[in-house]
């Protein structure tokens, strides 16, 4: 087996022309992969629920008080904003899904090009784009799970940049995207937070952050994440629905996991309903 050449090495510096050129080519491929399918069909459950909730918010109804959901608010607030800006049409959120998938593909390429030879770094984003067609319509709709993963992957990119250069701006953006992931889907956000925090602890000693104390490293990340969370919190406090938000997305869900199997999110520790033929 031949050794990896310097030109193929993942540590080799890449010119801005190559980086931006690769990004442009990947965006074109992502558009070609998605445009034949992105506006087909409509998913009544997840997509229909999001559209109905966003429409109700536009009519003055309050999330968690007048609109029932156990999902964190990120997807609803973003959907409402997109519909306000680009028009009241379901196609707006399908275009949002196209952009989201492009962001995921770019993030996958950015992460893997730091790990493997340049030509292999194209494999993960291309496989993901192929999955959009294979798994249609799951990845063609604007979904909270995929959006949370998207925020997490972009956060990973900024973590790697933070370790490489130690720039405060990268730390701030890392905090923003981790908070966005958590505010979009609770469990995904928690896992993303844990994974990236452990990665930061593991990598900081051999990075540009090696001579900084841990508190100094964490300040821009935590400050940005808390700022995003504070903005959302202020929104619900001003609407008078802060308690309803916590109850619907944390307290009620937590208690339902211990009580019964009739909740749409199956409990891990609750007993089966008695007298229900499905569980006998």
GROMACS .gro file of C-alpha atoms in nm:
model
  280
    1UNK     CA    1   0.000   0.000   0.000
    2UNK     CA    2   0.145   0.334  -0.098
    3UNK     CA    3   0.174   0.617   0.148
    4UNK     CA    4  -0.056   0.918   0.131
    5UNK     CA    5   0.108   1.199  -0.059
    6UNK     CA    6   0.140   1.550   0.076
    7UNK     CA    7  -0.116   1.670  -0.178
    8UNK     CA    8  -0.366   1.414  -0.045
    9UNK     CA    9  -0.298   1.462   0.322
   10UNK     CA   10  -0.590   1.593   0.529
   11UNK     CA   11  -0.347   1.823   0.709
   12UNK     CA   12  -0.236   1.994   0.388
   13UNK     CA   13  -0.354   2.358   0.368
   14UNK     CA   14  -0.613   2.433   0.104
   15UNK     CA   15  -0.626   2.757  -0.090
   16UNK     CA   16  -0.942   2.969  -0.064
   17UNK     CA   17  -1.002   2.909  -0.434
   18UNK     CA   18  -1.008   2.532  -0.383
   19UNK     CA   19  -1.227   2.558  -0.071
   20UNK     CA   20  -1.483   2.791  -0.224
   21UNK     CA   21  -1.471   2.603  -0.554
   22UNK     CA   22  -1.543   2.273  -0.378
   23UNK     CA   23  -1.829   2.433  -0.188
   24UNK     CA   24  -1.978   2.571  -0.510
   25UNK     CA   25  -1.958   2.233  -0.684
   26UNK     CA   26  -2.120   2.061  -0.386
   27UNK     CA   27  -2.403   2.316  -0.379
   28UNK     CA   28  -2.470   2.257  -0.750
   29UNK     CA   29  -2.474   1.880  -0.696
   30UNK     CA   30  -2.707   1.922  -0.397
   31UNK     CA   31  -2.949   2.130  -0.602
   32UNK     CA   32  -2.945   1.879  -0.888
   33UNK     CA   33  -3.015   1.598  -0.641
   34UNK     CA   34  -3.307   1.778  -0.475
   35UNK     CA   35  -3.490   1.985  -0.735
   36UNK     CA   36  -3.666   1.692  -0.910
   37UNK     CA   37  -3.825   1.587  -0.579
   38UNK     CA   38  -3.836   1.875  -0.333
   39UNK     CA   39  -4.188   2.001  -0.421
   40UNK     CA   40  -4.361   1.664  -0.452
   41UNK     CA   41  -4.620   1.523  -0.212
   42UNK     CA   42  -4.712   1.655   0.134
   43UNK     CA   43  -4.660   1.471   0.462
   44UNK     CA   44  -4.982   1.517   0.662
   45UNK     CA   45  -4.839   1.437   1.005
   46UNK     CA   46  -4.503   1.609   1.065
   47UNK     CA   47  -4.517   1.859   0.781
   48UNK     CA   48  -4.890   1.920   0.814
   49UNK     CA   49  -4.859   1.975   1.187
   50UNK     CA   50  -4.579   2.227   1.138
   51UNK     CA   51  -4.772   2.418   0.871
   52UNK     CA   52  -5.089   2.420   1.083
   53UNK     CA   53  -4.899   2.539   1.391
   54UNK     CA   54  -4.715   2.811   1.198
   55UNK     CA   55  -5.042   2.926   1.040
   56UNK     CA   56  -5.211   2.938   1.382
   57UNK     CA   57  -4.920   3.144   1.520
   58UNK     CA   58  -4.972   3.386   1.232
   59UNK     CA   59  -5.335   3.418   1.338
   60UNK     CA   60  -5.237   3.524   1.688
   61UNK     CA   61  -5.254   3.190   1.868
   62UNK     CA   62  -4.982   3.120   2.119
   63UNK     CA   63  -4.747   2.826   2.102
   64UNK     CA   64  -4.800   2.579   2.390
   65UNK     CA   65  -5.099   2.771   2.526
   66UNK     CA   66  -5.331   2.754   2.223
   67UNK     CA   67  -5.123   2.516   2.007
   68UNK     CA   68  -5.038   2.176   2.154
   69UNK     CA   69  -4.694   2.030   2.093
   70UNK     CA   70  -4.422   1.867   2.297
   71UNK     CA   71  -4.143   1.984   2.066
   72UNK     CA   72  -3.911   2.270   2.153
   73UNK     CA   73  -3.994   2.597   1.974
   74UNK     CA   74  -3.706   2.641   1.728
   75UNK     CA   75  -3.871   2.479   1.427
   76UNK     CA   76  -4.198   2.670   1.482
   77UNK     CA   77  -4.036   3.010   1.526
   78UNK     CA   78  -3.816   2.961   1.219
   79UNK     CA   79  -4.109   2.834   1.010
   80UNK     CA   80  -4.325   3.130   1.111
   81UNK     CA   81  -4.045   3.373   1.024
   82UNK     CA   82  -3.989   3.212   0.683
   83UNK     CA   83  -4.359   3.223   0.599
   84UNK     CA   84  -4.379   3.588   0.705
   85UNK     CA   85  -4.082   3.680   0.486
   86UNK     CA   86  -4.135   3.462   0.177
   87UNK     CA   87  -4.511   3.410   0.167
   88UNK     CA   88  -4.782   3.187   0.309
   89UNK     CA   89  -4.717   2.876   0.103
   90UNK     CA   90  -4.603   2.524   0.192
   91UNK     CA   91  -4.340   2.543  -0.081
   92UNK     CA   92  -4.149   2.797   0.132
   93UNK     CA   93  -4.069   2.529   0.389
   94UNK     CA   94  -3.972   2.283   0.116
   95UNK     CA   95  -3.718   2.538  -0.009
   96UNK     CA   96  -3.603   2.572   0.352
   97UNK     CA   97  -3.544   2.196   0.354
   98UNK     CA   98  -3.335   2.229   0.036
   99UNK     CA   99  -3.115   2.489   0.206
  100UNK     CA  100  -3.096   2.276   0.521
  101UNK     CA  101  -2.978   1.973   0.322
  102UNK     CA  102  -2.717   2.185   0.142
  103UNK     CA  103  -2.589   2.304   0.481
  104UNK     CA  104  -2.566   1.943   0.603
  105UNK     CA  105  -2.376   1.836   0.290
  106UNK     CA  106  -2.132   2.128   0.325
  107UNK     CA  107  -2.080   2.055   0.694
  108UNK     CA  108  -2.012   1.686   0.626
  109UNK     CA  109  -1.757   1.780   0.361
  110UNK     CA  110  -1.592   2.036   0.587
  111UNK     CA  111  -1.557   1.786   0.872
  112UNK     CA  112  -1.436   1.491   0.667
  113UNK     CA  113  -1.179   1.687   0.465
  114UNK     CA  114  -0.999   1.741   0.796
  115UNK     CA  115  -0.988   1.366   0.855
  116UNK     CA  116  -0.920   1.192   0.522
  117UNK     CA  117  -0.765   1.251   0.181
  118UNK     CA  118  -0.941   1.519  -0.023
  119UNK     CA  119  -1.105   1.281  -0.270
  120UNK     CA  120  -1.258   1.072   0.011
  121UNK     CA  121  -1.408   1.381   0.175
  122UNK     CA  122  -1.672   1.388  -0.099
  123UNK     CA  123  -1.816   1.050   0.001
  124UNK     CA  124  -2.022   1.145   0.313
  125UNK     CA  125  -2.200   1.446   0.155
  126UNK     CA  126  -2.271   1.256  -0.167
  127UNK     CA  127  -2.409   0.959   0.025
  128UNK     CA  128  -2.629   1.195   0.225
  129UNK     CA  129  -2.761   1.359  -0.093
  130UNK     CA  130  -2.835   1.013  -0.236
  131UNK     CA  131  -3.025   0.931   0.083
  132UNK     CA  132  -3.261   1.223   0.017
  133UNK     CA  133  -3.400   1.041  -0.287
  134UNK     CA  134  -3.390   0.695  -0.130
  135UNK     CA  135  -3.565   0.814   0.184
  136UNK     CA  136  -3.815   1.049   0.017
  137UNK     CA  137  -4.000   1.239   0.160
  138UNK     CA  138  -3.836   1.222   0.502
  139UNK     CA  139  -3.541   1.449   0.417
  140UNK     CA  140  -3.732   1.665   0.169
  141UNK     CA  141  -3.949   1.826   0.434
  142UNK     CA  142  -3.854   2.089   0.690
  143UNK     CA  143  -3.836   1.865   0.996
  144UNK     CA  144  -3.724   1.942   1.350
  145UNK     CA  145  -3.505   1.632   1.381
  146UNK     CA  146  -3.311   1.701   1.062
  147UNK     CA  147  -3.284   2.070   1.147
  148UNK     CA  148  -3.140   1.991   1.490
  149UNK     CA  149  -2.884   1.758   1.330
  150UNK     CA  150  -2.801   2.033   1.081
  151UNK     CA  151  -2.734   2.280   1.362
  152UNK     CA  152  -2.523   2.018   1.541
  153UNK     CA  153  -2.308   1.948   1.234
  154UNK     CA  154  -2.251   2.318   1.171
  155UNK     CA  155  -2.162   2.349   1.539
  156UNK     CA  156  -1.906   2.070   1.492
  157UNK     CA  157  -1.750   2.264   1.203
  158UNK     CA  158  -1.710   2.570   1.424
  159UNK     CA  159  -1.569   2.354   1.706
  160UNK     CA  160  -1.299   2.227   1.471
  161UNK     CA  161  -1.227   2.582   1.353
  162UNK     CA  162  -1.211   2.698   1.717
  163UNK     CA  163  -0.958   2.425   1.798
  164UNK     CA  164  -0.753   2.503   1.486
  165UNK     CA  165  -0.729   2.881   1.514
  166UNK     CA  166  -0.863   2.973   1.856
  167UNK     CA  167  -1.073   3.258   1.719
  168UNK     CA  168  -1.334   3.394   1.957
  169UNK     CA  169  -1.581   3.432   1.669
  170UNK     CA  170  -1.574   3.056   1.608
  171UNK     CA  171  -1.641   2.992   1.976
  172UNK     CA  172  -1.936   3.231   1.967
  173UNK     CA  173  -2.083   3.063   1.658
  174UNK     CA  174  -2.030   2.722   1.818
  175UNK     CA  175  -2.239   2.835   2.114
  176UNK     CA  176  -2.509   2.976   1.886
  177UNK     CA  177  -2.551   2.654   1.690
  178UNK     CA  178  -2.544   2.425   1.994
  179UNK     CA  179  -2.818   2.636   2.151
  180UNK     CA  180  -3.013   2.632   1.823
  181UNK     CA  181  -2.989   2.252   1.811
  182UNK     CA  182  -3.113   2.222   2.169
  183UNK     CA  183  -3.397   2.470   2.115
  184UNK     CA  184  -3.509   2.274   1.809
  185UNK     CA  185  -3.517   1.924   1.960
  186UNK     CA  186  -3.455   1.859   2.327
  187UNK     CA  187  -3.291   1.516   2.321
  188UNK     CA  188  -3.084   1.576   2.008
  189UNK     CA  189  -2.965   1.907   2.149
  190UNK     CA  190  -2.863   1.744   2.476
  191UNK     CA  191  -2.665   1.473   2.298
  192UNK     CA  192  -2.502   1.729   2.067
  193UNK     CA  193  -2.404   1.941   2.367
  194UNK     CA  194  -2.246   1.643   2.545
  195UNK     CA  195  -2.064   1.519   2.233
  196UNK     CA  196  -1.916   1.857   2.140
  197UNK     CA  197  -1.825   1.940   2.499
  198UNK     CA  198  -1.636   1.612   2.538
  199UNK     CA  199  -1.470   1.667   2.200
  200UNK     CA  200  -1.358   2.013   2.312
  201UNK     CA  201  -1.212   1.873   2.634
  202UNK     CA  202  -1.035   1.594   2.446
  203UNK     CA  203  -0.889   1.815   2.172
  204UNK     CA  204  -0.801   2.139   2.344
  205UNK     CA  205  -0.459   2.032   2.478
  206UNK     CA  206  -0.318   1.981   2.127
  207UNK     CA  207  -0.487   2.279   1.965
  208UNK     CA  208  -0.461   2.655   1.940
  209UNK     CA  209  -0.646   2.666   2.273
  210UNK     CA  210  -0.378   2.474   2.460
  211UNK     CA  211  -0.249   2.774   2.657
  212UNK     CA  212  -0.591   2.903   2.757
  213UNK     CA  213  -0.771   2.806   3.075
  214UNK     CA  214  -1.092   2.608   3.041
  215UNK     CA  215  -1.311   2.896   3.169
  216UNK     CA  216  -1.158   3.131   2.913
  217UNK     CA  217  -1.227   2.876   2.638
  218UNK     CA  218  -1.587   2.824   2.745
  219UNK     CA  219  -1.687   3.190   2.800
  220UNK     CA  220  -1.761   3.277   2.434
  221UNK     CA  221  -1.941   2.945   2.379
  222UNK     CA  222  -2.153   2.968   2.692
  223UNK     CA  223  -2.218   3.339   2.649
  224UNK     CA  224  -2.349   3.297   2.295
  225UNK     CA  225  -2.558   2.992   2.382
  226UNK     CA  226  -2.712   3.163   2.682
  227UNK     CA  227  -2.784   3.476   2.475
  228UNK     CA  228  -2.980   3.273   2.219
  229UNK     CA  229  -3.166   3.089   2.496
  230UNK     CA  230  -3.240   3.420   2.671
  231UNK     CA  231  -3.395   3.563   2.353
  232UNK     CA  232  -3.632   3.268   2.325
  233UNK     CA  233  -3.710   3.283   2.696
  234UNK     CA  234  -3.793   3.655   2.672
  235UNK     CA  235  -4.023   3.579   2.378
  236UNK     CA  236  -4.228   3.333   2.584
  237UNK     CA  237  -4.224   3.553   2.893
  238UNK     CA  238  -4.361   3.840   2.686
  239UNK     CA  239  -4.633   3.612   2.549
  240UNK     CA  240  -4.719   3.488   2.896
  241UNK     CA  241  -4.649   3.127   2.794
  242UNK     CA  242  -4.316   3.055   2.961
  243UNK     CA  243  -4.464   2.809   3.213
  244UNK     CA  244  -4.672   2.643   2.939
  245UNK     CA  245  -4.354   2.600   2.730
  246UNK     CA  246  -4.171   2.424   3.014
  247UNK     CA  247  -4.473   2.214   3.105
  248UNK     CA  248  -4.546   2.093   2.750
  249UNK     CA  249  -4.187   2.020   2.651
  250UNK     CA  250  -4.025   1.906   2.975
  251UNK     CA  251  -4.251   1.837   3.273
  252UNK     CA  252  -4.546   1.673   3.095
  253UNK     CA  253  -4.324   1.470   2.867
  254UNK     CA  254  -4.110   1.355   3.158
  255UNK     CA  255  -4.410   1.243   3.361
  256UNK     CA  256  -4.574   1.072   3.063
  257UNK     CA  257  -4.261   0.862   3.016
  258UNK     CA  258  -4.325   0.711   3.358
  259UNK     CA  259  -4.702   0.672   3.332
  260UNK     CA  260  -4.820   0.502   3.015
  261UNK     CA  261  -4.750   0.380   2.664
  262UNK     CA  262  -5.026   0.586   2.502
  263UNK     CA  263  -4.809   0.891   2.455
  264UNK     CA  264  -4.683   0.946   2.097
  265UNK     CA  265  -4.331   0.941   2.242
  266UNK     CA  266  -4.317   0.592   2.401
  267UNK     CA  267  -4.203   0.583   2.764
  268UNK     CA  268  -3.896   0.387   2.860
  269UNK     CA  269  -3.996   0.295   3.216
  270UNK     CA  270  -4.377   0.315   3.223
  271UNK     CA  271  -4.595   0.006   3.250
  272UNK     CA  272  -4.828  -0.104   2.971
  273UNK     CA  273  -5.192   0.012   2.997
  274UNK     CA  274  -5.400  -0.249   3.172
  275UNK     CA  275  -5.687  -0.406   2.981
  276UNK     CA  276  -5.539  -0.301   2.646
  277UNK     CA  277  -5.535  -0.594   2.405
  278UNK     CA  278  -5.232  -0.458   2.223
  279UNK     CA  279  -5.007  -0.545   2.514
  280UNK     CA  280  -5.136  -0.886   2.624
   0.00000   0.00000   0.00000
